[in-house]
mmCIF file of C-alpha atoms in Angstrom:
data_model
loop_
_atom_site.group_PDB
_atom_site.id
_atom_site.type_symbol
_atom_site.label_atom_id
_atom_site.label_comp_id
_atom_site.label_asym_id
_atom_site.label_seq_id
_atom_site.Cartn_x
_atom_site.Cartn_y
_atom_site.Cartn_z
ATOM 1 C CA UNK A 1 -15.595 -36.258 15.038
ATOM 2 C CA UNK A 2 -17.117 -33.815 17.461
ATOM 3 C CA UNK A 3 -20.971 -33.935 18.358
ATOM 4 C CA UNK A 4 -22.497 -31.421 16.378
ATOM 5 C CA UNK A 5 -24.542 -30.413 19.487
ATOM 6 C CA UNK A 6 -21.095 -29.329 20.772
ATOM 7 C CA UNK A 7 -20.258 -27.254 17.546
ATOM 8 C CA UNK A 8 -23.407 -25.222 17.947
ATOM 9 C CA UNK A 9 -22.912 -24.590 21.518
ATOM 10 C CA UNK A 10 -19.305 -23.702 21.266
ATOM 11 C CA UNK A 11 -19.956 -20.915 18.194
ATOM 12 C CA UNK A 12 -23.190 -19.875 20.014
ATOM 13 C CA UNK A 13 -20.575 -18.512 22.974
ATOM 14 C CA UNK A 14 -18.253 -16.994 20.487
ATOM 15 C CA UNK A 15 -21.061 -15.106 18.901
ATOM 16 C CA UNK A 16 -22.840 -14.490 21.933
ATOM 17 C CA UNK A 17 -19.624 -12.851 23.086
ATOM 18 C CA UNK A 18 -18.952 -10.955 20.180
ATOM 19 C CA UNK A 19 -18.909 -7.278 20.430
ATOM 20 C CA UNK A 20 -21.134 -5.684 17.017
ATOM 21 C CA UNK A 21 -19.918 -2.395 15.761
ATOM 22 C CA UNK A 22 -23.102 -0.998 14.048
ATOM 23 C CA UNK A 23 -26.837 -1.867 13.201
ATOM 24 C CA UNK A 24 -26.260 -4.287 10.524
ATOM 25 C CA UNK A 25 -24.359 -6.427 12.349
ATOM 26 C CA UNK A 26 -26.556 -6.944 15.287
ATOM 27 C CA UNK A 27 -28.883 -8.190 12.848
ATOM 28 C CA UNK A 28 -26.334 -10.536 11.401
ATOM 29 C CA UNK A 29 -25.472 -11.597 14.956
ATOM 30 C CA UNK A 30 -28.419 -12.170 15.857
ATOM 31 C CA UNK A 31 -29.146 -13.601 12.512
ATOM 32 C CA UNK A 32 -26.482 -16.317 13.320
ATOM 33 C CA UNK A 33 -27.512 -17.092 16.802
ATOM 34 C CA UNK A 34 -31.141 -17.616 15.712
ATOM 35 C CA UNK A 35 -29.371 -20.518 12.869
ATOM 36 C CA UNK A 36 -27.083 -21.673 15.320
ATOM 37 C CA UNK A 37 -29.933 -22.431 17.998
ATOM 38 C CA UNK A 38 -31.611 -24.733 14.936
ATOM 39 C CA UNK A 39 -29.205 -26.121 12.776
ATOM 40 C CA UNK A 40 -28.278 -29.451 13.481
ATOM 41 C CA UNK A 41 -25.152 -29.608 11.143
ATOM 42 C CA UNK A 42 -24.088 -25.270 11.017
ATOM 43 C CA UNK A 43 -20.708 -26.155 9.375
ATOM 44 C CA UNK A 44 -22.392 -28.383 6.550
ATOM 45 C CA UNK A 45 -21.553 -26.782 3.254
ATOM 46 C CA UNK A 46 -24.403 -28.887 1.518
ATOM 47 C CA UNK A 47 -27.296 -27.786 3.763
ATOM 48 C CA UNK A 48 -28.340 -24.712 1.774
ATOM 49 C CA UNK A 49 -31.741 -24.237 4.019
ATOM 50 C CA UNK A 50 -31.318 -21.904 5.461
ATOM 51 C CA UNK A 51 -27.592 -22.057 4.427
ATOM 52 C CA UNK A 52 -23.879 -22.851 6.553
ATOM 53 C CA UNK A 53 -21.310 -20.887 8.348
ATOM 54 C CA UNK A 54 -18.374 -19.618 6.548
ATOM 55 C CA UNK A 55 -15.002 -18.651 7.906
ATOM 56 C CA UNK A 56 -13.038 -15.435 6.129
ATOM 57 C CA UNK A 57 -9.794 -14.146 6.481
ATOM 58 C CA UNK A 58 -9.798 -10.082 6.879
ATOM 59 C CA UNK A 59 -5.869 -9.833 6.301
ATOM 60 C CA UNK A 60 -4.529 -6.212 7.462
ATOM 61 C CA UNK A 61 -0.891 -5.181 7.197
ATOM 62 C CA UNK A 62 0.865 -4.964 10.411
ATOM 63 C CA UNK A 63 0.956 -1.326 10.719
ATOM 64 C CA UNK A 64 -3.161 -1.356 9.290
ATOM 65 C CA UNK A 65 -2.906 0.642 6.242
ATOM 66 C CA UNK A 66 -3.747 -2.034 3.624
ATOM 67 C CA UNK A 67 -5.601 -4.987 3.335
ATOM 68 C CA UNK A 68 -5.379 -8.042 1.018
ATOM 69 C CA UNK A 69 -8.423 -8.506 -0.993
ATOM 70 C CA UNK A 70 -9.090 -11.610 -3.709
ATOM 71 C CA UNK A 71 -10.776 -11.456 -6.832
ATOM 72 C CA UNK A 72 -13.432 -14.029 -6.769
ATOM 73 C CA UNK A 73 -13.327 -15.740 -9.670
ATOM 74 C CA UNK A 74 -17.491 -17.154 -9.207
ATOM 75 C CA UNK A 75 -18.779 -13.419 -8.071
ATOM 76 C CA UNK A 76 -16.496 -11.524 -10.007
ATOM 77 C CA UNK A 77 -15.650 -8.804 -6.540
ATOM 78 C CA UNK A 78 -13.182 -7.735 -4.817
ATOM 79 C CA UNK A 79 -13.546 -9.842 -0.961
ATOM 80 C CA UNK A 80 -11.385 -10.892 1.864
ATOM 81 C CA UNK A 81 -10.514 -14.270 1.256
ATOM 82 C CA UNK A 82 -12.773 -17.518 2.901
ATOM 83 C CA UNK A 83 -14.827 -20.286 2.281
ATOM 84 C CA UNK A 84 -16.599 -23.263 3.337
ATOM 85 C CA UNK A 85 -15.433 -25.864 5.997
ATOM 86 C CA UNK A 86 -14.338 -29.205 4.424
ATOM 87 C CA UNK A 87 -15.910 -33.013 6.051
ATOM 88 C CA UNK A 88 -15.142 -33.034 9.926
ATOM 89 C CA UNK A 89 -13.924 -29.052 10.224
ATOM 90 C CA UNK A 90 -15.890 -27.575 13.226
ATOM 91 C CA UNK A 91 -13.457 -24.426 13.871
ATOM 92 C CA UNK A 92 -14.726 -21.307 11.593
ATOM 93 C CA UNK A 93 -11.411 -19.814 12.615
ATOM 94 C CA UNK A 94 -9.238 -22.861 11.380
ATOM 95 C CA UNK A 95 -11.690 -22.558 8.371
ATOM 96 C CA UNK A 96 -10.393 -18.931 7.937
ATOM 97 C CA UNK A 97 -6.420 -20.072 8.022
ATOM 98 C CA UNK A 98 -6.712 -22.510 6.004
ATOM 99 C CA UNK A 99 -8.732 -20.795 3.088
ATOM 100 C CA UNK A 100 -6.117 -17.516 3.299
ATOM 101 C CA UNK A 101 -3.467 -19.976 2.592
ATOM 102 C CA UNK A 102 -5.231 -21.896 -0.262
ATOM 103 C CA UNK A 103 -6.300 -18.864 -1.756
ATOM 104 C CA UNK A 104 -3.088 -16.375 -1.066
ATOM 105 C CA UNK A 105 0.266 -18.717 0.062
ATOM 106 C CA UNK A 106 -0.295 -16.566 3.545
ATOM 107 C CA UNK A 107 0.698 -18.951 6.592
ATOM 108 C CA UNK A 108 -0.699 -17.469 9.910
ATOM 109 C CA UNK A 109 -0.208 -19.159 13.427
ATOM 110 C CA UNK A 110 -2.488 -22.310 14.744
ATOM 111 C CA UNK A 111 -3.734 -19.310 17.574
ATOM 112 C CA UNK A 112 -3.769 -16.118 15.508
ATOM 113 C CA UNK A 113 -6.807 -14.692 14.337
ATOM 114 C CA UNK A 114 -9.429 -13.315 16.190
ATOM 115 C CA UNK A 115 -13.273 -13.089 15.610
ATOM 116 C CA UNK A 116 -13.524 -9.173 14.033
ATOM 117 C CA UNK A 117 -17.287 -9.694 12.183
ATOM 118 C CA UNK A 118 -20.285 -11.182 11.505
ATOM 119 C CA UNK A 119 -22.252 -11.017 8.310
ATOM 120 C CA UNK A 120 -24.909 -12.651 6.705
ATOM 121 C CA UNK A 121 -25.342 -12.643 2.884
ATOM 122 C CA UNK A 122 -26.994 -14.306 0.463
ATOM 123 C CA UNK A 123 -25.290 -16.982 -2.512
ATOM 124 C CA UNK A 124 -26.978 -16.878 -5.535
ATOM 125 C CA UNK A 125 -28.396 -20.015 -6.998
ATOM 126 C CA UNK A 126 -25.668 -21.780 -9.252
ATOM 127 C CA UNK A 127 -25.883 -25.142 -10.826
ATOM 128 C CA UNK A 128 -27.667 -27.788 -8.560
ATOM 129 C CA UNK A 129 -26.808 -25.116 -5.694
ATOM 130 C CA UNK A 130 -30.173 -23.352 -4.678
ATOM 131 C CA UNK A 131 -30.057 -19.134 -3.127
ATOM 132 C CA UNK A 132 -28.655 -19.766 -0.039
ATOM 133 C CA UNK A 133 -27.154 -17.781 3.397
ATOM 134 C CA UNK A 134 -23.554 -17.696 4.021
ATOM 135 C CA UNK A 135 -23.487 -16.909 7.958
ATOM 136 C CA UNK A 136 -19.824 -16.045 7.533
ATOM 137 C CA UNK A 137 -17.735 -15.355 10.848
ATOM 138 C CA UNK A 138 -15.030 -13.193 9.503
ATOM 139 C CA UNK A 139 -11.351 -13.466 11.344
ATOM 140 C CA UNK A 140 -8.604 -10.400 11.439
ATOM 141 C CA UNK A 141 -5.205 -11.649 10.838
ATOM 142 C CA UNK A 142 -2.592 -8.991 10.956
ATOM 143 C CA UNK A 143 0.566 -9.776 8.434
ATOM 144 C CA UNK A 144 3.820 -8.823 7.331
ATOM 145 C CA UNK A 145 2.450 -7.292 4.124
ATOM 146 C CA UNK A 146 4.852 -8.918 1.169
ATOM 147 C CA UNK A 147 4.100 -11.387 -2.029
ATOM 148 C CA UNK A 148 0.965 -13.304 -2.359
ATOM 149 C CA UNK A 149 0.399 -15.785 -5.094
ATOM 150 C CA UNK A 150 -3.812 -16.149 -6.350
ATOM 151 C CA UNK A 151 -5.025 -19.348 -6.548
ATOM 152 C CA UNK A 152 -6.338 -20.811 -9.459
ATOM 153 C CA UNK A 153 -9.987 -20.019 -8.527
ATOM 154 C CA UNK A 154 -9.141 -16.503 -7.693
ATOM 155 C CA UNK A 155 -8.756 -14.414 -10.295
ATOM 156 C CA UNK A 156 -5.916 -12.406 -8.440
ATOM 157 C CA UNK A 157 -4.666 -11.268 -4.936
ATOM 158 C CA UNK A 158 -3.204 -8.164 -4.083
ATOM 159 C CA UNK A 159 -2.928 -5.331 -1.529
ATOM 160 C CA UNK A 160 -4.803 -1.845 -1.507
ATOM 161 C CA UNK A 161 -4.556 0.748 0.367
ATOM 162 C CA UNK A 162 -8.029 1.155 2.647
ATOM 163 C CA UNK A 163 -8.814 3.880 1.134
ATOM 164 C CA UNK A 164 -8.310 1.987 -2.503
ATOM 165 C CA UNK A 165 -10.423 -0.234 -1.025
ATOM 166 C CA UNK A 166 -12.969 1.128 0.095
ATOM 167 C CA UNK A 167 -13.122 2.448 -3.742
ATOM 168 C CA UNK A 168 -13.684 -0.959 -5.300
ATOM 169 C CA UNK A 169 -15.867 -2.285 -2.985
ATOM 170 C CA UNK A 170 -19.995 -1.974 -2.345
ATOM 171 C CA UNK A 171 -19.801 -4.588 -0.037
ATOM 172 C CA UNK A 172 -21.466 -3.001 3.576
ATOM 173 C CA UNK A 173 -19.592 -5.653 5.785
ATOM 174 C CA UNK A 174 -16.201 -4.912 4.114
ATOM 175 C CA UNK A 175 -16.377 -1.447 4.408
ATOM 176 C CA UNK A 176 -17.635 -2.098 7.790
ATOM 177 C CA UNK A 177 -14.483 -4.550 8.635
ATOM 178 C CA UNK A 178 -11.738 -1.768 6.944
ATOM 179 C CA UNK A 179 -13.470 1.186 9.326
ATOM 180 C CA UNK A 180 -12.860 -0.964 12.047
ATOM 181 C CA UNK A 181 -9.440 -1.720 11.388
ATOM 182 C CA UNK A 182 -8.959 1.709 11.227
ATOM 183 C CA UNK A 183 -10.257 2.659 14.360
ATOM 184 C CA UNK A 184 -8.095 -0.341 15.887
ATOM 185 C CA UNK A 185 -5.095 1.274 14.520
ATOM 186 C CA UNK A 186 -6.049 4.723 15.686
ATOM 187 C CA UNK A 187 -5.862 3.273 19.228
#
């Protein structure tokens, strides 16, 4: 297993070198660094003070007019798929890939999938789970848009226009993540 020192250091680059696109997420980058600099365990789902990073999945068609969203079954909204890491995962990237295919059947490369955003929000208590952050580093995989099966903790999976989904969302950092897809695609 690798020294969680290492972890830290290693995501505190990524971030560091991450390029924010608007106001909000310099806070959540900065947000993140500040957690990364004192969390001794950052990818430990059960540490809910202050919380534990997250990896998502923002899944564009090839040619960037749709996106694949999930139903959360637990929040009951329209997201980009994601999750925590499981015992011994210190990748939020791998964390990413591997939660799209759990939660949609999509199969990306070991490399693909590069760091797109950074958002921090907050989990509501649930259970013996208290309010907690989600420092979620969100990935952009671009795929052959085609069938996607929902898994059973998602309510369902499908692909929307951006426009659609921009619609069915109030979520800042999504609408944030499908302008900048946009923009990519205008290059």
């Amino acid at each position: 297993m690798q020294d969680e020192n290492q972890v830290s250091i290693r995501l505190i680059e990524i971030v560091r070198q991450h390029d924010a696109q608007d106001e909000h997420e310099v806070r959540h980058r900065d947000h993140v660094l500040r957690f990364l600099s004192e969390s001794k365990r950052p990818m430990d789902r059960y540490i809910y003070e202050p919380g534990h990073i997250t990896g998502s999945a923002f899944v564009g068609s090839e040619d960037g007019k749709h996106v694949l969203l999930i139903h959360h079954a637990k929040l009951n909204r329209w997201l980009q798929p994601g999750g925590h890491a499981e015992a011994g995962e210190t990748d939020a990237r791998h964390v990413a890939r591997r939660e799209m295919e759990e939660e949609v059947g999509l199969v990306s490369g070991e490399r693909d999938g590069e760091l797109f955003d950074i958002d921090v929000h907050t989990i509501p208590a649930r259970g013996e789970q208290p309010e907690h952050f989600h420092f979620d580093m969100r990935y952009l995989f671009l795929m052959p848009r085609g069938n996607v099966t929902a898994a059973a903790e998602v309510k369902d999976a499908r692909w929307f226009e951006l426009e659609e989904a921009e619609r069915i969302t109030n979520e800042h950092g999504l609408r944030r993540m499908i302008g900048k897809l946009r923009k990519r695609m205008e290059k």
